Amino acid sequence: MKSINLITMTPCCRFLIPCRSNSFLGLPFKKTHNLSDFRQKCDFHSYPSRILGNGRIINRTQKLFCVVRNSSCGQSRGFSRNCNGINPIGASKRGFHVIASVASDFRNHSTSVEKTRVNNDKNFERIYVQGGLNAKKPLGLENADLDEHAATGQHEKVESVKEGEESPTVKEAWRLLENAVVTYCGSPIGTLAANDPNDKLPLNYDQVFIRDFIPSALAFLLKGEKEIVRNFLLHTLQLQSWEKTVDCYSPGQGLMPASFKVRTVPLDDNKYEEVLDPDFGESAIGRVAPVDSGLWWIILLRAYGKITGDYGLQERVDVQTGIKLIINLCLSDGFDMFPSLLVTDGSCMIDRRMGIHGHPLEIQALFYSALRCSRELLSLDEGSKNLVNAINNRLSALSFHIREYYWVDMKKINEIYRYKTEEYSTEATNKFNIYPEQIPHWLMDWIPEEGGYLIGNLQPAHMDFRFFTLGNLWSIVSSLSTPKQNEAILNLIEAKWYDLVGLMPLKICYPALESEDWRIITGSDPKNTPWSYHNGGSWPTLLWQFTLACIKMNRLDLAKKAVDSAEKRLRVDQWPEYYDTRYGKFTGKQARLYQTWTIAGFLTSKMLLENPETASLLFWEEDYDLLEICVCALKKSGRKKCSRGAAKSQILV
């Protein structure tokens, strides 16, 4: 390995991965509809670079290159590879997004930019969202409102096409997805968050987000195109172990970036260099670390192997090390008494203040899924034996905790309603000292007799009774919830279709925070007004998780109904990020158009419905062995009698 001396680092540095080219403008790629046609210009098999610890580099084929940026925070270092004779950036009209040369980054100005948009729509909720949850309507009026809207004909019908042919909506979706592809060093590496040609201030929507790329990756994999996913997994892996700081403090090793951007840096002699510029949360609104990024990365790694059969990728030393870093970070000891993962607000898909700090269901479902993936992916040797044992113990404890304490249905709500409080005992029934007055009035009338769901959060003296769609759907997919609970969740969605699906699937959460709750919990967030964005908005990207859950539970009828509903509007509405109002009637007031994960989520759902058998590669069945694993059985103190045996008979089907 050729190397030069490392520059002394100051704490708040930025990192770039450069890749040189001999041409500054170069020639654009020819338009293609098959990403696998691209040659792999940068050979990953000879590119196993890793950084472990403070600057310890494992690499046999790569030379070190230092990029110096003018910054008050100091200097940064990066890695260089030569990609001669290629312009790695194709024109967007030719099928690829043009990466702008070192331009001003508007990420940090999103609040001021968006406020002007909010002011233009300040009367939006007052006009269209009156009465909120407590507004009383005659029985059947909600259905009539939706049926009337569907009958107006303002949205196109689902196209009738011959068998084997793609509909115009599907064709347009594929064209838009391919146009959103970002290349690095001549190879596809991910997709933009949004690719609206009329958006002059993209903020950070012109970056590749790990969570946003998941449906894009699945769409490409199901189509037989694996190169872009392989490149994405390996390049983001290289970003993982780098030093990242916020105000001179560095988080633990293993943190994956929320996003990254490919930038071009001009050099001398009419040459330029491509660099990967990651964001670990130090530029994000609120400066929140993306806890879900590493979990999604592991989930995608498993899906890649299952669909392509390329298990050699997961067996690489650097990939195995990456998995261990993520899991060790998640399993690190702390002060928490629960097996669930403790996180701050805004650390997942809901990345703004929405009162989900603590133990949000979405993180627990992804955590459980990533643990199950890791158990499959890790090579069994002496170095991983203890980690695998820790994974098994955590899986067992986490599944019991969520199934027993997060689940609510008519019976459970009635039980909470009669709770005694201030119990001081290891045998307490009300273990978390939940006050019955916390049960919201809307829930008592809303919960159906044949249905239930997992609540959004659980902490001492606090239960968040909101329905969070992604957490519940991924609990079905990962078998975090029991088979009986899985059926009840889908029964609830079917019974409350107009609340949770409405005119555009699916609500990110229900109900919306309104009035004083909105002011106190969100901090009067102008973007998260009632029934908008994260606060009860409708997100079409959730279609693919819903479709996957329905296929697993043999409820294809629900998935088809939701996909057909979305297909009527998405193309006409220009593929928005989210929809507003209680039933998703209007395009979101600040929604980006041509949102990539909206497009990819729709395509993935369509392909899963066309070939339901492929869904089995993406979900997990119940692991009955986990129910037999209990850490309590390994301890001799006998201080506390384990309640697992009694609870198992209630939750196991």
XYZ file of C-alpha atoms in Angstrom:
653
model
C 0.000 0.000 0.000
C 1.374 3.375 -0.998
C 0.674 6.057 1.501
C 1.553 9.544 2.569
C 1.593 10.914 6.056
C -1.805 11.598 7.508
C -2.591 15.205 8.272
C -3.277 15.936 11.905
C -7.040 16.141 12.289
C -9.052 18.713 14.141
C -12.209 17.350 15.752
C -14.874 18.802 13.465
C -13.689 17.573 10.089
C -15.543 16.502 6.965
C -14.661 13.461 4.882
C -14.541 13.006 1.155
C -13.906 9.948 -1.000
C -12.310 11.222 -4.205
C -12.133 9.573 -7.585
C -10.206 11.209 -10.414
C -10.994 11.504 -14.071
C -8.990 12.981 -16.951
C -11.872 15.024 -18.268
C -13.818 17.812 -16.656
C -16.923 17.620 -18.805
C -16.475 14.356 -20.674
C -19.172 12.656 -22.676
C -22.556 11.679 -21.270
C -23.614 8.083 -21.088
C -26.013 6.753 -23.632
C -29.528 6.250 -22.380
C -30.157 2.772 -21.087
C -32.904 0.948 -19.283
C -30.628 -1.742 -17.877
C -28.149 -0.696 -15.244
C -26.354 -4.007 -15.487
C -25.024 -2.917 -18.898
C -22.668 -0.474 -17.217
C -19.138 -1.672 -16.803
C -17.712 -1.790 -13.363
C -14.954 0.754 -13.762
C -13.895 0.618 -10.142
C -13.189 -2.986 -9.153
C -14.594 -3.660 -5.702
C -12.888 -7.044 -5.511
C -9.566 -5.227 -5.376
C -10.924 -2.420 -3.238
C -11.425 -3.749 0.287
C -10.514 -0.516 2.048
C -11.591 -0.251 5.682
C -10.821 2.129 8.469
C -10.813 0.712 11.950
C -10.233 2.783 15.035
C -8.378 6.056 14.752
C -6.838 6.036 11.332
C -5.867 2.350 11.151
C -6.254 1.404 7.513
C -6.597 -2.097 6.093
C -5.941 -1.966 2.375
C -3.575 -3.644 -0.052
C -4.452 -2.089 -3.368
C -5.225 1.512 -2.637
C -3.102 4.582 -2.234
C -3.981 7.273 0.202
C -4.956 10.680 -1.044
C -5.559 13.750 1.051
C -8.129 16.358 0.081
C -7.802 19.729 1.761
C -10.909 21.879 2.068
C -11.044 25.496 3.118
C -12.902 25.225 6.377
C -12.700 26.832 9.748
C -13.042 23.360 11.230
C -9.766 22.181 9.752
C -8.849 19.594 7.146
C -10.231 16.313 5.962
C -8.831 13.183 4.467
C -10.101 10.835 1.835
C -9.268 7.992 -0.504
C -8.456 8.191 -4.179
C -8.967 5.865 -7.095
C -8.251 6.498 -10.727
C -11.092 6.124 -13.210
C -9.533 7.157 -16.476
C -11.378 8.253 -19.514
C -14.829 8.239 -17.969
C -17.258 10.959 -17.182
C -19.051 9.472 -14.201
C -21.861 11.920 -14.445
C -24.465 11.548 -17.146
C -26.933 14.191 -18.149
C -30.288 13.883 -16.409
C -32.143 13.930 -19.712
C -30.009 10.999 -20.778
C -30.999 8.875 -17.840
C -28.790 10.204 -15.067
C -28.688 13.101 -12.683
C -26.041 15.756 -13.216
C -24.027 16.243 -10.040
C -23.316 19.926 -9.679
C -19.745 21.091 -9.189
C -18.886 22.147 -5.678
C -21.956 24.296 -5.206
C -23.392 25.931 -2.164
C -25.071 23.421 0.088
C -28.562 24.564 1.032
C -29.155 21.856 3.590
C -28.740 24.086 6.580
C -31.243 26.665 5.364
C -34.293 24.451 5.070
C -36.167 26.092 7.908
C -36.002 29.590 6.481
C -36.764 28.421 2.974
C -39.718 26.333 4.026
C -41.219 29.013 6.231
C -41.989 31.112 3.177
C -43.854 28.189 1.714
C -45.744 27.670 4.937
C -46.847 31.281 5.034
C -48.478 30.926 1.662
C -50.535 28.063 3.019
C -51.169 29.316 6.541
C -54.924 28.879 6.191
C -54.588 25.399 4.724
C -55.552 23.371 7.769
C -58.200 25.878 8.887
C -60.009 25.460 5.581
C -59.635 21.755 4.927
C -59.135 20.171 8.333
C -61.947 21.356 10.562
C -62.993 19.735 13.771
C -60.092 17.270 13.950
C -60.607 13.940 15.652
C -63.449 15.047 17.857
C -65.607 16.322 15.011
C -68.832 14.338 14.895
C -70.239 13.135 11.584
C -73.339 11.165 10.760
C -72.663 7.468 10.397
C -71.404 6.618 6.924
C -70.530 10.191 5.958
C -66.808 9.436 5.757
C -67.429 6.677 3.236
C -69.734 8.925 1.263
C -67.120 11.676 1.140
C -64.505 9.311 -0.237
C -66.871 7.707 -2.730
C -67.940 11.127 -3.979
C -64.315 12.157 -4.423
C -63.547 8.981 -6.342
C -66.536 9.572 -8.622
C -65.470 13.061 -9.673
C -63.125 11.651 -12.282
C -60.381 14.182 -11.559
C -57.828 11.384 -11.323
C -57.120 8.888 -14.033
C -58.383 5.341 -13.784
C -56.039 2.399 -13.472
C -55.070 1.588 -17.034
C -56.350 -1.651 -18.505
C -53.451 -3.282 -20.321
C -52.895 -6.609 -21.959
C -51.344 -9.355 -19.887
C -47.565 -9.076 -19.848
C -47.569 -5.409 -20.865
C -46.607 -2.522 -18.629
C -49.118 0.220 -18.008
C -48.199 3.836 -18.884
C -47.874 4.577 -15.168
C -45.398 1.741 -14.649
C -43.408 2.763 -17.738
C -43.193 6.338 -16.523
C -42.199 5.174 -13.059
C -39.288 3.147 -14.436
C -38.155 6.061 -16.595
C -38.207 8.406 -13.612
C -36.409 5.912 -11.377
C -33.630 5.464 -13.926
C -33.341 9.225 -14.343
C -32.780 9.513 -10.578
C -29.743 7.212 -10.633
C -26.526 8.779 -9.342
C -23.151 7.540 -10.579
C -19.747 7.610 -8.980
C -16.609 6.792 -10.927
C -18.695 5.651 -13.869
C -20.830 3.205 -11.916
C -24.351 3.568 -10.483
C -24.254 4.037 -6.724
C -27.757 5.084 -5.632
C -30.761 7.262 -6.400
C -31.598 10.842 -5.542
C -34.180 11.495 -2.860
C -36.143 13.594 -5.354
C -35.521 14.644 -8.939
C -37.886 17.506 -9.716
C -36.402 19.530 -12.610
C -38.352 22.602 -11.481
C -37.028 22.543 -7.914
C -34.424 25.314 -7.709
C -33.650 24.770 -4.012
C -33.381 21.002 -3.514
C -31.917 21.365 0.011
C -30.669 17.828 0.751
C -33.137 16.125 -1.590
C -30.336 15.933 -4.177
C -28.502 13.410 -1.997
C -28.638 9.627 -1.739
C -30.352 8.635 1.527
C -29.873 5.149 2.903
C -33.488 4.704 4.059
C -34.860 6.274 0.858
C -32.798 3.967 -1.354
C -34.241 0.751 0.116
C -37.364 0.593 -2.143
C -35.229 1.649 -5.130
C -32.784 -1.162 -4.360
C -35.587 -3.717 -4.113
C -37.103 -2.531 -7.389
C -33.772 -2.970 -9.168
C -33.109 -6.344 -7.533
C -36.558 -7.670 -8.439
C -35.893 -6.548 -12.012
C -32.612 -8.467 -12.057
C -30.261 -5.481 -11.835
C -27.886 -5.961 -8.927
C -24.863 -3.782 -9.737
C -26.263 -0.549 -8.322
C -27.213 -2.275 -5.051
C -23.837 -3.950 -4.679
C -22.066 -0.641 -5.293
C -24.309 1.132 -2.806
C -23.685 -1.438 -0.069
C -19.906 -1.327 -0.469
C -19.497 2.420 -0.797
C -21.703 3.217 2.188
C -19.745 0.599 4.122
C -16.577 2.593 3.495
C -18.204 5.654 5.006
C -19.189 3.797 8.162
C -15.992 3.784 10.184
C -14.915 7.314 9.480
C -14.539 9.863 12.185
C -17.601 12.106 12.421
C -18.125 14.943 14.832
C -20.687 17.432 16.047
C -19.245 20.235 18.164
C -16.046 18.276 18.730
C -17.894 15.140 19.951
C -17.749 11.871 18.018
C -20.454 9.172 18.196
C -19.607 5.496 18.466
C -18.080 3.419 15.705
C -20.548 1.708 13.428
C -22.838 4.671 12.759
C -23.967 4.775 9.144
C -24.554 8.121 7.414
C -28.052 9.390 6.811
C -27.075 10.328 3.267
C -24.203 11.165 0.972
C -23.652 13.316 -2.073
C -21.331 12.902 -5.050
C -19.470 16.144 -5.598
C -17.003 17.158 -8.296
C -13.861 19.007 -7.283
C -11.902 20.761 -10.072
C -8.163 20.062 -10.217
C -5.370 21.502 -12.316
C -4.939 20.869 -16.058
C -8.657 20.768 -16.797
C -9.129 17.692 -14.627
C -11.647 17.033 -11.925
C -12.162 14.664 -9.078
C -15.305 13.015 -7.729
C -15.778 12.779 -3.979
C -18.372 11.178 -1.700
C -19.496 13.645 0.941
C -21.454 11.897 3.743
C -23.819 13.422 6.290
C -23.911 11.607 9.629
C -26.424 14.046 11.052
C -24.029 16.935 11.589
C -25.814 18.867 8.825
C -29.309 17.505 9.412
C -32.114 19.615 10.825
C -31.866 19.110 14.579
C -28.476 17.364 14.308
C -29.967 13.925 14.965
C -27.964 10.789 14.247
C -29.761 8.417 11.842
C -30.243 5.314 13.989
C -32.220 3.496 11.293
C -29.560 3.821 8.557
C -27.379 0.980 9.817
C -30.409 -1.207 10.485
C -31.730 -0.702 6.931
C -28.239 -1.382 5.537
C -28.142 -4.812 7.185
C -31.701 -5.579 6.011
C -30.773 -4.647 2.433
C -27.593 -6.762 2.592
C -29.671 -9.827 3.433
C -32.202 -9.044 0.705
C -29.375 -8.670 -1.831
C -28.067 -12.150 -1.072
C -31.523 -13.745 -1.002
C -32.625 -12.294 -4.352
C -29.357 -12.488 -6.328
C -27.779 -15.573 -4.763
C -24.526 -13.586 -4.462
C -23.646 -14.631 -0.937
C -19.979 -13.876 -1.513
C -20.596 -10.216 -0.770
C -21.767 -10.833 2.789
C -18.822 -13.164 3.421
C -16.195 -10.499 2.719
C -14.070 -9.514 5.699
C -14.929 -5.826 5.431
C -18.661 -6.570 5.205
C -18.499 -8.904 8.210
C -16.662 -6.194 10.127
C -19.307 -3.647 9.146
C -22.121 -5.850 10.442
C -20.326 -6.354 13.744
C -19.735 -2.623 14.188
C -23.428 -1.822 13.705
C -24.653 -4.582 16.017
C -22.062 -3.860 18.704
C -23.129 -0.220 18.681
C -26.784 -1.244 19.121
C -25.991 -3.784 21.851
C -23.677 -1.535 23.839
C -24.444 -1.337 27.541
C -26.321 1.621 28.994
C -28.580 2.610 31.856
C -31.773 1.351 30.243
C -33.807 -1.385 31.945
C -35.576 -2.487 28.765
C -34.373 -4.618 25.830
C -35.772 -2.046 23.389
C -33.415 0.461 21.788
C -33.375 3.923 23.389
C -33.165 6.775 20.847
C -33.793 10.491 20.574
C -36.646 12.127 18.701
C -36.320 12.285 14.923
C -33.885 9.381 14.546
C -35.807 7.426 11.889
C -38.251 8.087 9.021
C -39.956 10.646 11.267
C -36.867 12.830 11.398
C -38.417 15.872 13.047
C -39.718 16.448 16.550
C -42.890 14.371 16.908
C -42.712 13.063 20.456
C -41.229 9.674 19.533
C -38.112 9.887 21.719
C -37.589 6.888 23.958
C -38.432 3.481 22.523
C -40.389 4.120 19.288
C -41.926 1.073 17.642
C -40.379 1.744 14.232
C -36.844 1.524 15.624
C -37.676 -1.622 17.614
C -39.095 -3.386 14.542
C -36.055 -2.472 12.432
C -33.724 -3.398 15.310
C -35.354 -6.802 15.674
C -35.173 -7.346 11.919
C -31.501 -6.332 11.751
C -30.675 -8.709 14.612
C -32.339 -11.592 12.784
C -30.483 -10.654 9.600
C -27.162 -10.488 11.418
C -27.685 -13.933 12.877
C -28.035 -15.239 9.314
C -25.212 -13.170 7.822
C -22.428 -13.506 10.387
C -19.832 -16.190 9.782
C -19.789 -18.615 12.696
C -16.311 -18.626 14.200
C -14.629 -17.978 17.522
C -14.607 -14.247 16.853
C -18.372 -14.027 16.411
C -19.547 -16.671 18.880
C -20.139 -14.282 21.779
C -21.837 -11.744 19.514
C -24.249 -14.356 18.152
C -25.132 -15.414 21.706
C -25.788 -11.785 22.622
C -27.985 -11.420 19.516
C -30.054 -14.472 20.460
C -30.588 -13.232 24.001
C -31.586 -9.771 22.833
C -33.967 -11.170 20.195
C -35.728 -13.268 22.787
C -36.055 -10.449 25.301
C -37.100 -7.882 22.689
C -39.803 -10.036 21.116
C -41.293 -10.803 24.528
C -41.176 -7.144 25.574
C -42.912 -5.827 22.444
C -45.531 -8.582 22.230
C -46.444 -8.363 25.877
C -46.291 -4.630 26.634
C -46.836 -2.800 23.323
C -49.920 -4.728 22.220
C -53.371 -3.185 22.636
C -56.835 -4.409 21.643
C -60.256 -4.120 23.258
C -59.332 -6.554 26.010
C -55.986 -4.913 26.781
C -57.417 -1.393 26.812
C -60.086 -2.499 29.264
C -57.346 -4.023 31.413
C -55.377 -0.748 31.397
C -58.594 1.111 32.169
C -58.826 -0.844 35.455
C -55.117 -0.603 36.368
C -54.079 0.048 39.928
C -51.174 2.468 40.209
C -48.165 2.979 42.477
C -47.497 -0.753 42.775
C -44.137 -1.509 44.383
C -43.437 -5.181 43.730
C -41.664 -7.498 41.341
C -45.065 -9.086 40.803
C -46.813 -5.819 39.864
C -49.457 -5.986 37.154
C -48.995 -2.360 36.128
C -45.234 -2.666 35.676
C -44.748 0.736 34.045
C -47.105 2.624 36.380
C -49.445 3.652 33.565
C -52.297 5.878 34.713
C -55.676 4.876 33.227
C -56.402 8.541 32.505
C -53.764 8.336 29.763
C -56.118 6.347 27.549
C -57.300 8.923 24.983
C -61.025 9.344 24.430
C -60.716 8.820 20.687
C -59.232 5.349 21.180
C -62.167 3.941 23.142
C -64.557 4.623 20.268
C -62.044 3.927 17.508
C -60.615 0.496 18.329
C -62.598 -2.276 16.581
C -63.608 -5.470 18.346
C -61.775 -7.661 15.835
C -58.420 -5.972 15.646
C -55.490 -4.503 17.518
C -52.079 -2.927 17.047
C -48.729 -2.197 18.632
C -48.589 1.210 20.314
C -46.040 3.768 19.201
C -43.920 4.019 22.341
C -43.604 2.777 25.912
C -41.736 4.388 28.781
C -42.260 4.662 32.533
C -45.711 6.197 33.131
C -46.162 6.802 29.421
C -47.850 4.916 26.581
C -48.086 6.566 23.159
C -51.356 5.165 21.810
C -50.902 6.567 18.306
C -50.886 4.045 15.447
C -47.563 4.211 13.601
C -47.904 2.450 10.276
C -44.297 1.559 9.452
C -43.628 0.072 12.887
C -46.736 -2.110 12.754
C -46.146 -3.222 9.166
C -42.501 -4.103 9.780
C -43.460 -5.983 12.932
C -45.574 -8.204 10.670
C -42.784 -8.555 8.095
C -40.126 -9.424 10.686
C -42.421 -11.553 12.905
C -41.751 -9.281 15.851
C -45.475 -9.612 16.526
C -47.171 -13.009 16.824
C -49.165 -14.572 13.955
C -52.382 -13.767 15.782
C -51.293 -10.166 16.302
C -50.307 -9.918 12.633
C -53.826 -10.854 11.585
C -55.319 -8.399 14.068
C -53.192 -5.519 12.731
C -54.401 -6.106 9.172
C -57.959 -6.518 10.458
C -57.624 -3.118 12.102
C -56.359 -1.521 8.890
C -59.246 -3.061 6.953
C -61.817 -1.934 9.534
C -60.349 1.584 9.673
C -59.509 1.824 5.979
C -60.791 5.367 5.579
C -58.691 6.583 8.508
C -55.442 4.743 7.754
C -55.585 4.518 3.940
C -58.228 6.943 2.743
C -57.760 8.400 -0.727
C -53.990 7.829 -0.748
C -52.202 5.062 1.152
C -50.926 5.196 3.838
C -51.051 7.365 6.942
C -47.635 7.608 8.562
C -49.370 7.826 11.938
C -52.871 8.195 13.314
C -54.291 10.396 14.707
C -52.626 13.749 14.100
C -51.457 15.938 16.948
C -53.695 19.003 17.143
C -54.108 22.218 19.135
C -52.099 22.192 22.372
C -50.675 18.726 21.708
C -49.273 19.958 18.396
C -47.880 23.123 19.980
C -46.204 21.374 22.923
C -45.040 18.102 21.367
C -43.818 19.382 17.977
C -42.763 22.803 19.237
C -45.290 24.421 16.857
C -43.514 22.898 13.854
C -44.914 24.675 10.745
C -44.166 21.661 8.572
C -45.839 19.123 10.860
C -49.203 20.850 11.126
C -52.191 18.541 11.747
C -52.720 15.947 8.991
C -49.590 16.997 7.144
C -46.099 15.526 6.653
C -45.140 13.377 9.668
C -48.167 14.507 11.638
C -50.817 12.317 10.038
C -49.756 12.826 6.419
C -50.218 10.077 3.806
C -46.994 8.583 2.407
C -47.230 6.470 -0.777
C -43.777 4.971 -0.162
C -45.329 2.864 2.631
C -47.109 0.861 -0.087
C -44.267 -1.633 -0.461
C -44.121 -2.468 3.250
C -47.912 -2.807 3.283
C -47.841 -5.054 0.215
C -45.124 -7.239 1.753
C -47.076 -7.606 5.003
C -50.301 -8.437 3.147
C -48.624 -11.086 0.995
C -47.110 -12.695 4.089
C -50.531 -12.870 5.745
C -52.293 -13.946 2.522
C -54.291 -10.725 2.286
C -53.484 -9.792 -1.305
C -56.922 -8.217 -1.638
C -55.935 -5.399 0.711
C -52.633 -4.802 -1.054
C -54.241 -4.675 -4.503
C -56.899 -2.284 -3.272
C -54.263 0.094 -1.895
C -52.006 -0.098 -4.964
C -54.937 0.501 -7.322
C -55.960 3.518 -5.275
C -52.457 4.977 -5.481
C -52.063 4.221 -9.189
C -55.066 6.396 -10.008
C -53.358 9.493 -8.645
C -49.574 9.242 -8.470
C -48.844 9.818 -12.146
C -51.305 12.716 -12.429
C -50.032 14.309 -9.221
C -46.381 13.978 -10.350
C -45.324 11.433 -7.732
C -45.368 13.621 -4.596
C -43.544 12.834 -1.386
C -46.682 12.888 0.759
C -50.339 13.978 0.835
C -52.198 16.201 3.280
C -55.599 16.334 4.993
C -57.328 13.670 7.031
C -58.009 11.399 4.040
C -55.063 12.345 1.818
C -57.104 14.469 -0.563
C -54.461 17.089 -1.410
C -50.808 16.941 -2.429
C -48.672 17.902 0.572
C -48.200 21.634 0.958
C -44.401 21.268 1.039
C -44.148 17.890 -0.694
C -41.357 17.433 -3.218
C -42.554 16.170 -6.576
C -40.976 13.216 -8.382
C -39.991 11.774 -5.014
C -37.893 8.698 -5.723
C -39.059 6.454 -2.916
C -42.667 7.193 -3.878
C -41.854 5.960 -7.373
C -39.804 2.986 -6.195
C -42.314 1.990 -3.519
C -45.042 1.822 -6.162
C -42.883 -0.239 -8.548
C -41.804 -2.645 -5.818
C -45.432 -3.144 -4.778
C -46.482 -3.878 -8.364
C -43.709 -6.434 -8.842
C -44.431 -8.155 -5.541
C -48.108 -8.485 -6.475
C -47.175 -9.878 -9.896
C -44.856 -12.456 -8.306
C -45.991 -12.969 -4.703
C -43.651 -15.916 -4.234
C -40.648 -13.556 -4.310
C -41.963 -11.835 -1.181
C -40.904 -14.852 0.881
C -37.296 -13.780 0.282
C -37.955 -10.519 2.087
C -39.921 -11.475 5.187
C -39.307 -13.718 8.198
C -41.449 -16.484 9.640
C -41.987 -17.021 13.349
C -38.848 -18.327 15.097
C -40.219 -20.592 17.800
C -36.746 -21.320 19.180
C -36.529 -17.722 20.373
C -39.409 -18.314 22.749
C -37.368 -20.966 24.528
C -34.373 -18.688 25.074
C -34.492 -16.750 28.313
C -31.630 -15.015 30.064
C -33.379 -15.584 33.402
C -32.794 -19.309 33.067
C -29.036 -18.700 32.955
C -28.955 -16.940 36.317
C -28.867 -18.701 39.681
C -29.968 -15.829 41.889
C -33.667 -16.671 41.634
C -34.485 -13.161 42.796
C -37.294 -12.734 40.312
C -39.628 -15.296 38.889
C -39.715 -14.979 35.095
C -43.157 -14.230 33.680
C -42.304 -15.579 30.246
C -43.824 -19.008 30.755
C -47.233 -17.643 31.693
C -47.182 -15.057 28.936
C -46.075 -17.514 26.259
C -49.376 -19.348 26.343
C -51.175 -16.075 25.676
C -49.072 -14.727 22.807
C -47.983 -17.897 21.017
C -50.301 -19.244 18.343
